[in-house]
CSV table of C-alpha atoms (C1' of nucleotides) and ligand atoms in Angstrom, one decimal:
chain,number,residue,atom,x,y,z
A,1119,MET,CA,0.0,0.0,0.0
A,1120,ASN,CA,1.5,3.3,-1.1
A,1121,ALA,CA,0.7,6.4,0.9
A,1122,PRO,CA,-1.3,9.0,-0.9
A,1123,GLN,CA,-1.4,12.6,0.1
A,1124,LEU,CA,-2.3,12.7,3.8
A,1125,THR,CA,-5.2,14.6,5.1
A,1126,ARG,CA,-4.7,17.3,7.8
A,1127,ASN,CA,-5.5,14.9,10.7
A,1128,GLN,CA,-3.4,12.1,9.3
A,1129,ALA,CA,-0.5,14.4,8.8
A,1130,LEU,CA,-0.8,15.8,12.3
A,1131,VAL,CA,-0.8,12.3,13.8
A,1132,PHE,CA,2.0,11.1,11.7
A,1133,ASP,CA,4.1,14.1,12.5
A,1134,VAL,CA,3.7,13.5,16.2
A,1135,LEU,CA,4.7,9.9,15.8
A,1136,GLU,CA,7.7,10.7,13.7
A,1137,LYS,CA,9.0,13.3,16.1
A,1138,ALA,CA,8.5,11.0,19.2
A,1139,GLU,CA,11.4,9.2,20.8
A,1140,GLY,CA,9.4,6.1,21.2
A,1141,PRO,CA,6.0,4.5,20.7
A,1142,LEU,CA,2.9,6.5,21.8
A,1143,SER,CA,-0.6,5.5,22.8
A,1144,ALA,CA,-3.6,6.9,20.9
A,1145,TYR,CA,-4.5,8.9,24.0
A,1146,THR,CA,-1.0,10.4,24.3
A,1147,ILE,CA,-1.2,11.4,20.7
A,1148,LEU,CA,-4.6,13.0,21.4
A,1149,ASP,CA,-3.2,15.0,24.3
A,1150,LYS,CA,-0.3,16.2,22.1
A,1151,LEU,CA,-2.8,17.4,19.5
A,1152,ARG,CA,-5.3,19.3,21.7
A,1153,ASP,CA,-3.7,22.6,20.7
A,1154,GLN,CA,-4.3,21.7,17.0
A,1155,GLY,CA,-8.0,21.2,17.7
A,1156,PHE,CA,-8.2,17.5,18.5
A,1157,ARG,CA,-11.0,16.7,20.9
A,1158,ALA,CA,-11.9,13.1,20.7
A,1159,PRO,CA,-10.1,9.7,20.5
A,1160,LEU,CA,-11.8,8.9,17.2
A,1161,GLN,CA,-9.9,11.6,15.5
A,1162,VAL,CA,-6.7,9.9,16.4
A,1163,TYR,CA,-7.9,6.3,15.8
A,1164,ARG,CA,-9.3,7.2,12.3
A,1165,ALA,CA,-6.0,8.8,11.3
A,1166,LEU,CA,-4.1,5.8,12.7
A,1167,ASP,CA,-6.2,3.3,10.8
A,1168,LYS,CA,-5.2,5.0,7.5
A,1169,LEU,CA,-1.6,5.4,8.5
A,1170,LEU,CA,-1.5,1.7,9.3
A,1171,GLU,CA,-3.2,0.8,6.1
A,1172,TYR,CA,-0.6,2.9,4.2
A,1173,GLY,CA,2.2,1.1,6.1
A,1174,VAL,CA,3.8,4.2,7.4
A,1175,VAL,CA,2.9,3.4,11.0
A,1176,HIS,CA,3.1,0.2,13.0
A,1177,ARG,CA,1.0,-0.9,15.9
A,1178,LEU,CA,2.8,-2.6,18.8
A,1179,GLU,CA,0.2,-5.0,20.1
A,1180,SER,CA,1.9,-5.9,23.3
A,1181,ILE,CA,1.9,-2.3,24.6
A,1182,ASN,CA,-1.1,-0.8,22.8
A,1183,SER,CA,1.0,1.8,21.1
A,1184,PHE,CA,2.0,3.1,17.7
A,1185,VAL,CA,5.3,4.0,16.1
A,1186,ALA,CA,6.3,5.6,12.8
A,1187,CYS,CA,7.9,3.1,10.5
A,1188,ALA,CA,11.7,3.1,10.9
A,1189,HIS,CA,12.3,2.3,7.2
A,1190,PRO,CA,10.5,5.0,5.3
A,1191,GLY,CA,10.4,4.5,1.6
A,1192,GLU,CA,11.4,0.9,1.8
A,1193,ASP,CA,7.8,-0.4,1.9
A,1194,CYS,CA,8.5,-2.6,4.9
A,1195,HIS,CA,5.6,-4.9,4.4
A,1196,SER,CA,6.8,-6.0,0.9
A,1197,HIS,CA,9.9,-7.6,2.2
A,1198,GLY,CA,8.5,-9.7,4.9
A,1199,ILE,CA,7.3,-9.8,8.5
A,1200,VAL,CA,8.3,-6.9,10.6
A,1201,ALA,CA,9.7,-7.5,14.1
A,1202,PHE,CA,10.2,-5.2,17.0
A,1203,ALA,CA,12.5,-5.1,20.0
A,1204,ILE,CA,11.0,-2.9,22.7
A,1205,CYS,CA,13.0,-1.6,25.6
A,1206,GLU,CA,10.7,-1.6,28.7
A,1207,SER,CA,13.1,0.8,30.4
A,1208,CYS,CA,13.6,3.7,27.9
A,1209,GLY,CA,10.8,2.9,25.5
A,1210,GLN,CA,13.1,2.8,22.5
A,1211,VAL,CA,11.9,0.5,19.7
A,1212,ILE,CA,14.1,-1.2,17.1
A,1213,GLU,CA,12.4,-2.4,14.0
A,1214,PHE,CA,14.0,-5.2,12.0
A,1215,HIS,CA,13.4,-7.9,9.5
A,1216,ASP,CA,14.7,-11.4,9.3
A,1217,HIS,CA,14.0,-13.4,6.2
A,1218,GLU,CA,14.9,-16.7,7.8
A,1219,VAL,CA,12.3,-16.1,10.5
A,1220,ASP,CA,9.8,-15.3,7.8
A,1221,HIS,CA,10.6,-18.4,5.9
A,1222,ARG,CA,10.2,-20.6,8.9
A,1223,LEU,CA,7.0,-19.1,10.0
A,1224,MET,CA,5.5,-19.1,6.5
A,1225,GLY,CA,6.7,-22.7,6.1
A,1226,TRP,CA,4.9,-23.7,9.2
A,1227,VAL,CA,1.8,-21.8,8.1
A,1228,ARG,CA,1.8,-23.5,4.7
A,1229,SER,CA,2.2,-26.9,6.3
A,1230,GLN,CA,-1.0,-26.2,8.3
A,1231,LYS,CA,-2.8,-24.7,5.4
A,1232,PHE,CA,-3.3,-21.7,7.6
A,1233,LYS,CA,-3.9,-18.4,5.8
A,1234,PRO,CA,-2.0,-15.6,7.6
A,1235,ALA,CA,-3.4,-12.1,7.6
A,1236,LYS,CA,-1.2,-10.2,10.1
A,1237,THR,CA,1.8,-11.5,12.0
A,1238,THR,CA,3.2,-9.9,15.2
A,1239,ILE,CA,6.7,-10.4,16.5
A,1240,GLU,CA,7.6,-8.3,19.5
A,1241,ILE,CA,10.5,-8.8,21.9
A,1242,ARG,CA,10.1,-6.9,25.1
A,1243,GLY,CA,13.2,-6.5,27.3
A,1244,THR,CA,16.1,-4.1,28.0
A,1245,CYS,CA,18.2,-2.4,25.4
A,1246,GLU,CA,22.0,-2.3,25.5
A,1247,ALA,CA,22.0,1.3,26.9
A,1248,CYS,CA,19.6,0.5,29.7
A,1249,ALA,CA,21.1,-2.8,30.7
A,1250,ALA,CA,22.4,-2.6,34.2
B,455,MET,CA,8.1,-22.2,36.9
B,456,ASN,CA,6.3,-25.2,38.2
B,457,ALA,CA,2.7,-24.9,39.2
B,458,PRO,CA,2.1,-25.5,42.9
B,459,GLN,CA,-1.4,-26.4,44.2
B,460,LEU,CA,-3.8,-23.9,42.8
B,461,THR,CA,-6.0,-21.8,45.0
B,462,ARG,CA,-9.8,-22.0,44.5
B,463,ASN,CA,-10.0,-18.9,42.3
B,464,GLN,CA,-7.0,-20.0,40.3
B,465,ALA,CA,-8.4,-23.5,39.8
B,466,LEU,CA,-11.8,-22.0,38.7
B,467,VAL,CA,-10.2,-19.7,36.2
B,468,PHE,CA,-7.9,-22.4,34.8
B,469,ASP,CA,-10.8,-24.8,34.5
B,470,VAL,CA,-12.8,-22.3,32.5
B,471,LEU,CA,-9.9,-21.8,30.1
B,472,GLU,CA,-9.2,-25.5,29.8
B,473,LYS,CA,-12.7,-26.3,28.8
B,474,ALA,CA,-13.1,-23.4,26.4
B,475,GLU,CA,-12.9,-23.9,22.7
B,476,GLY,CA,-10.7,-20.9,22.2
B,477,PRO,CA,-9.2,-17.9,23.9
B,478,LEU,CA,-11.2,-16.0,26.4
B,479,SER,CA,-11.0,-12.4,27.6
B,480,ALA,CA,-10.8,-11.7,31.3
B,481,TYR,CA,-14.3,-10.3,31.3
B,482,THR,CA,-15.7,-13.4,29.6
B,483,ILE,CA,-14.1,-15.5,32.2
B,484,LEU,CA,-15.7,-13.3,34.9
B,485,ASP,CA,-19.1,-13.8,33.4
B,486,LYS,CA,-18.6,-17.6,33.3
B,487,LEU,CA,-17.7,-17.5,37.0
B,488,ARG,CA,-20.5,-15.3,38.4
B,489,ASP,CA,-22.3,-18.4,39.6
B,490,GLN,CA,-19.2,-19.5,41.5
B,491,GLY,CA,-19.2,-16.2,43.4
B,492,PHE,CA,-17.0,-14.1,41.2
B,493,ARG,CA,-18.0,-10.4,41.3
B,494,ALA,CA,-15.0,-8.3,40.2
B,495,PRO,CA,-12.5,-8.3,37.3
B,496,LEU,CA,-9.6,-8.3,39.8
B,497,GLN,CA,-10.5,-11.8,41.0
B,498,VAL,CA,-9.9,-12.9,37.4
B,499,TYR,CA,-6.8,-10.9,36.8
B,500,ARG,CA,-5.2,-12.0,40.0
B,501,ALA,CA,-5.8,-15.6,39.2
B,502,LEU,CA,-4.5,-15.1,35.6
B,503,ASP,CA,-1.4,-13.4,36.8
B,504,LYS,CA,-0.5,-16.5,38.8
B,505,LEU,CA,-1.4,-18.9,36.1
B,506,LEU,CA,0.7,-17.0,33.6
B,507,GLU,CA,3.6,-17.0,36.1
B,508,TYR,CA,3.2,-20.8,36.5
B,509,GLY,CA,3.2,-21.1,32.7
B,510,VAL,CA,0.0,-23.0,32.5
B,511,VAL,CA,-1.8,-20.2,30.7
B,512,HIS,CA,-0.7,-17.9,27.8
B,513,ARG,CA,-1.8,-14.4,27.0
B,514,LEU,CA,-2.5,-13.5,23.4
B,515,GLU,CA,-1.4,-9.9,23.2
B,516,SER,CA,-3.0,-9.2,19.9
B,517,ILE,CA,-6.5,-10.1,21.0
B,518,ASN,CA,-6.4,-9.3,24.7
B,519,SER,CA,-7.3,-12.9,25.6
B,520,PHE,CA,-6.0,-15.9,27.4
B,521,VAL,CA,-5.7,-19.6,26.6
B,522,ALA,CA,-4.7,-22.7,28.6
B,523,CYS,CA,-1.3,-24.0,27.5
B,524,ALA,CA,-1.7,-26.6,24.8
B,525,HIS,CA,1.3,-28.6,26.0
B,526,PRO,CA,0.6,-29.4,29.6
B,527,GLY,CA,3.5,-31.0,31.4
B,528,GLU,CA,6.0,-30.1,28.8
B,529,ASP,CA,6.9,-26.8,30.4
B,530,CYS,CA,6.6,-24.9,27.2
B,531,HIS,CA,8.8,-22.0,28.2
B,532,SER,CA,11.8,-24.2,28.8
B,533,HIS,CA,12.1,-25.3,25.2
B,534,GLY,CA,11.9,-21.9,23.6
B,535,ILE,CA,9.6,-19.2,22.4
B,536,VAL,CA,6.0,-20.0,22.1
B,537,ALA,CA,4.2,-19.0,18.9
B,538,PHE,CA,0.5,-18.9,18.2
B,539,ALA,CA,-1.7,-19.1,15.1
B,540,ILE,CA,-5.1,-17.5,15.8
B,541,CYS,CA,-8.0,-18.1,13.5
B,542,GLU,CA,-10.0,-14.9,13.3
B,543,SER,CA,-13.0,-16.7,12.0
B,544,CYS,CA,-13.5,-19.6,14.5
B,545,GLY,CA,-11.3,-18.4,17.3
B,546,GLN,CA,-9.2,-21.6,17.3
B,547,VAL,CA,-5.7,-21.3,18.5
B,548,ILE,CA,-2.7,-23.5,17.5
B,549,GLU,CA,0.3,-23.2,19.8
B,550,PHE,CA,3.6,-24.3,18.4
B,551,HIS,CA,7.4,-23.9,18.8
B,552,ASP,CA,10.1,-23.6,16.2
B,553,HIS,CA,13.7,-23.8,17.4
B,554,GLU,CA,15.1,-22.3,14.2
B,555,VAL,CA,12.9,-19.2,14.8
B,556,ASP,CA,14.1,-19.0,18.4
B,557,HIS,CA,17.7,-19.3,17.3
B,558,ARG,CA,17.4,-16.5,14.7
B,559,LEU,CA,15.6,-14.2,17.0
B,560,MET,CA,18.0,-14.9,19.9
B,561,GLY,CA,20.9,-14.4,17.6
B,562,TRP,CA,19.7,-11.0,16.6
B,563,VAL,CA,19.0,-10.2,20.2
B,564,ARG,CA,22.5,-11.1,21.1
B,565,SER,CA,24.1,-9.2,18.3
B,566,GLN,CA,22.3,-6.1,19.6
B,567,LYS,CA,23.1,-6.8,23.2
B,568,PHE,CA,19.4,-6.6,23.9
B,569,LYS,CA,18.1,-8.5,27.0
B,570,PRO,CA,14.8,-10.2,26.1
B,571,ALA,CA,12.3,-10.6,28.8
B,572,LYS,CA,9.2,-11.8,27.0
B,573,THR,CA,8.7,-12.5,23.3
B,574,THR,CA,5.4,-12.6,21.4
B,575,ILE,CA,4.8,-14.3,18.1
B,576,GLU,CA,1.2,-14.3,16.9
B,577,ILE,CA,-0.1,-15.1,13.5
B,578,ARG,CA,-3.7,-14.0,12.9
B,579,GLY,CA,-5.5,-15.3,9.9
B,580,THR,CA,-7.8,-18.1,8.8
B,581,CYS,CA,-7.4,-21.8,9.7
B,582,GLU,CA,-7.7,-24.6,7.2
B,583,ALA,CA,-11.3,-25.5,8.2
B,584,CYS,CA,-12.4,-21.8,7.9
B,585,ALA,CA,-10.7,-21.1,4.6
B,586,ALA,CA,-13.3,-20.4,1.9
C,552,DA,C1',2.6,-19.8,71.8
C,553,DT,C1',3.4,-15.3,69.6
C,554,DC,C1',4.6,-12.0,66.4
C,555,DA,C1',5.6,-10.5,61.8
C,556,DA,C1',5.7,-11.2,57.0
C,557,DT,C1',3.4,-13.0,53.1
C,558,DT,C1',-0.2,-14.3,50.3
C,559,DG,C1',-4.8,-14.6,48.8
C,560,DC,C1',-9.2,-12.6,48.8
C,561,DG,C1',-13.3,-9.1,48.4
C,562,DT,C1',-14.8,-4.6,47.2
C,563,DT,C1',-15.1,0.0,45.4
C,564,DA,C1',-13.4,3.2,42.5
C,565,DT,C1',-10.9,4.7,38.7
C,566,DG,C1',-8.1,4.8,34.5
C,567,DC,C1',-6.9,3.4,29.9
C,568,DT,C1',-8.1,1.6,25.3
C,569,DA,C1',-11.3,1.3,21.4
C,570,DT,C1',-15.6,1.6,18.8
C,571,DA,C1',-20.8,2.6,17.8
C,572,DA,C1',-23.8,5.7,16.0
C,573,DC,C1',-25.3,9.9,14.3
C,574,DG,C1',-24.9,14.0,11.6
C,575,DT,C1',-22.1,17.5,8.6
C,576,DG,C1',-19.6,19.0,4.7
C,577,DT,C1',-16.9,18.4,0.4
C,578,DG,C1',-15.4,16.6,-4.0
C,579,DC,C1',-16.4,14.0,-7.9
C,580,DA,C1',-18.7,11.2,-11.4
C,581,DA,C1',-22.9,9.6,-13.7
D,546,DT,C1',-28.6,17.4,-10.4
D,547,DT,C1',-28.2,13.5,-8.0
D,548,DG,C1',-25.9,10.0,-5.8
D,549,DC,C1',-21.8,8.2,-3.8
D,550,DA,C1',-17.4,8.1,-1.2
D,551,DC,C1',-14.7,10.0,2.1
D,552,DA,C1',-13.1,12.7,5.8
D,553,DC,C1',-14.5,14.9,9.8
D,554,DG,C1',-16.8,16.3,14.5
D,555,DT,C1',-19.3,14.9,18.6
D,556,DT,C1',-21.5,12.2,22.1
D,557,DA,C1',-22.0,8.1,24.1
D,558,DT,C1',-20.8,3.6,25.2
D,559,DA,C1',-18.2,-0.7,25.3
D,560,DG,C1',-14.2,-3.3,26.6
D,561,DC,C1',-9.7,-4.0,29.1
D,562,DA,C1',-6.9,-3.3,33.3
D,563,DT,C1',-5.2,-1.6,37.8
D,564,DA,C1',-5.0,1.4,42.3
D,565,DA,C1',-6.0,1.3,46.9
D,566,DC,C1',-8.2,-0.2,50.9
D,567,DG,C1',-9.1,-3.6,54.4
D,568,DC,C1',-9.6,-8.4,56.1
D,569,DA,C1',-8.4,-13.4,56.8
D,570,DA,C1',-5.5,-17.4,56.5
D,571,DT,C1',-0.8,-19.2,56.3
D,572,DT,C1',3.8,-19.5,57.3
D,573,DG,C1',8.0,-19.3,59.6
D,574,DA,C1',10.9,-17.5,62.8
D,575,DT,C1',11.7,-16.2,67.7
E,1809,ZN,ZN1,8.3,-0.5,9.0
E,1810,ZN,ZN1,16.5,1.2,26.8
E,1811,ZN,ZN1,2.3,-23.5,26.2
E,1812,ZN,ZN1,-11.0,-21.2,11.9
DNA sequence: ATCAATTGCGTTATGCTATAACGTGTGCAA
DNA sequence: TTGCACACGTTATAGCATAACGCAATTGAT
């Protein structure tokens, strides 16, 4: 999915995510956009839905938060499953891909005749900088 | 983590999960236990916390639900990362392990000096039976 | 036996996450 | 012009999770 011209709300939400140090919850985004006229969660969720569809934002299922894609222009989704390492101390997120992991998972999926729609890989832990 | 004797509440929650066809949300579990005297979400969440700690129940992050471990007695967690395929049509969950996936992910983690605490792999899609 | 610490439990209240439902306005194509 | 698709705004509601309090039972020293 290629991203068309963003609407005002989509652009505002994307901008907040891009400038953020780490992942943000929808309600945190809402708070950051009150000055721009945002009033209700739905304004954020609707924008996020589109940004997710365009592939420029990822949802982190294990922490109910959202991040801007770390590989803009590469069309992440076209080269396999996206994985995330999430530091529970500083909130930093590292986005990466591993083709071998993709192959193994997709091999298993095929053997089970399971039709995958969306795959989540999230490693929560402590990043190098935060390690005691 | 080996499971000690379960308390009454823990046993009730585990029993509900074991008998269920698929994953259940905490509030669904609560509803199923009203007749046994359950009144508040916390009674469920506290039991779930322990069952998760003992490794006899898994949490599915992408759907905010819980399932009984499909490999009782095998101590899932000791032989690597647990992965789930979740059918969005019938709710069935298949729990599996893949050492190669573990190795790849743990290799990446080591190369980044990232300290993993909890890893989530969830494939949402359609199972063979539900495929059109 | 007694005291202190731990653990489980019950209850109330609250906070966080997400969507339903309704109505408005705008742009575009038949 | 009419109909449709889409974004938007607002209010209300649904669904998920935890804080904080107090009490009771258990355990494990002393
Ligand atoms: Zn990406
Ligand atoms: Zn960190
Ligand atoms: Zn298991
Ligand atoms: Zn199915």
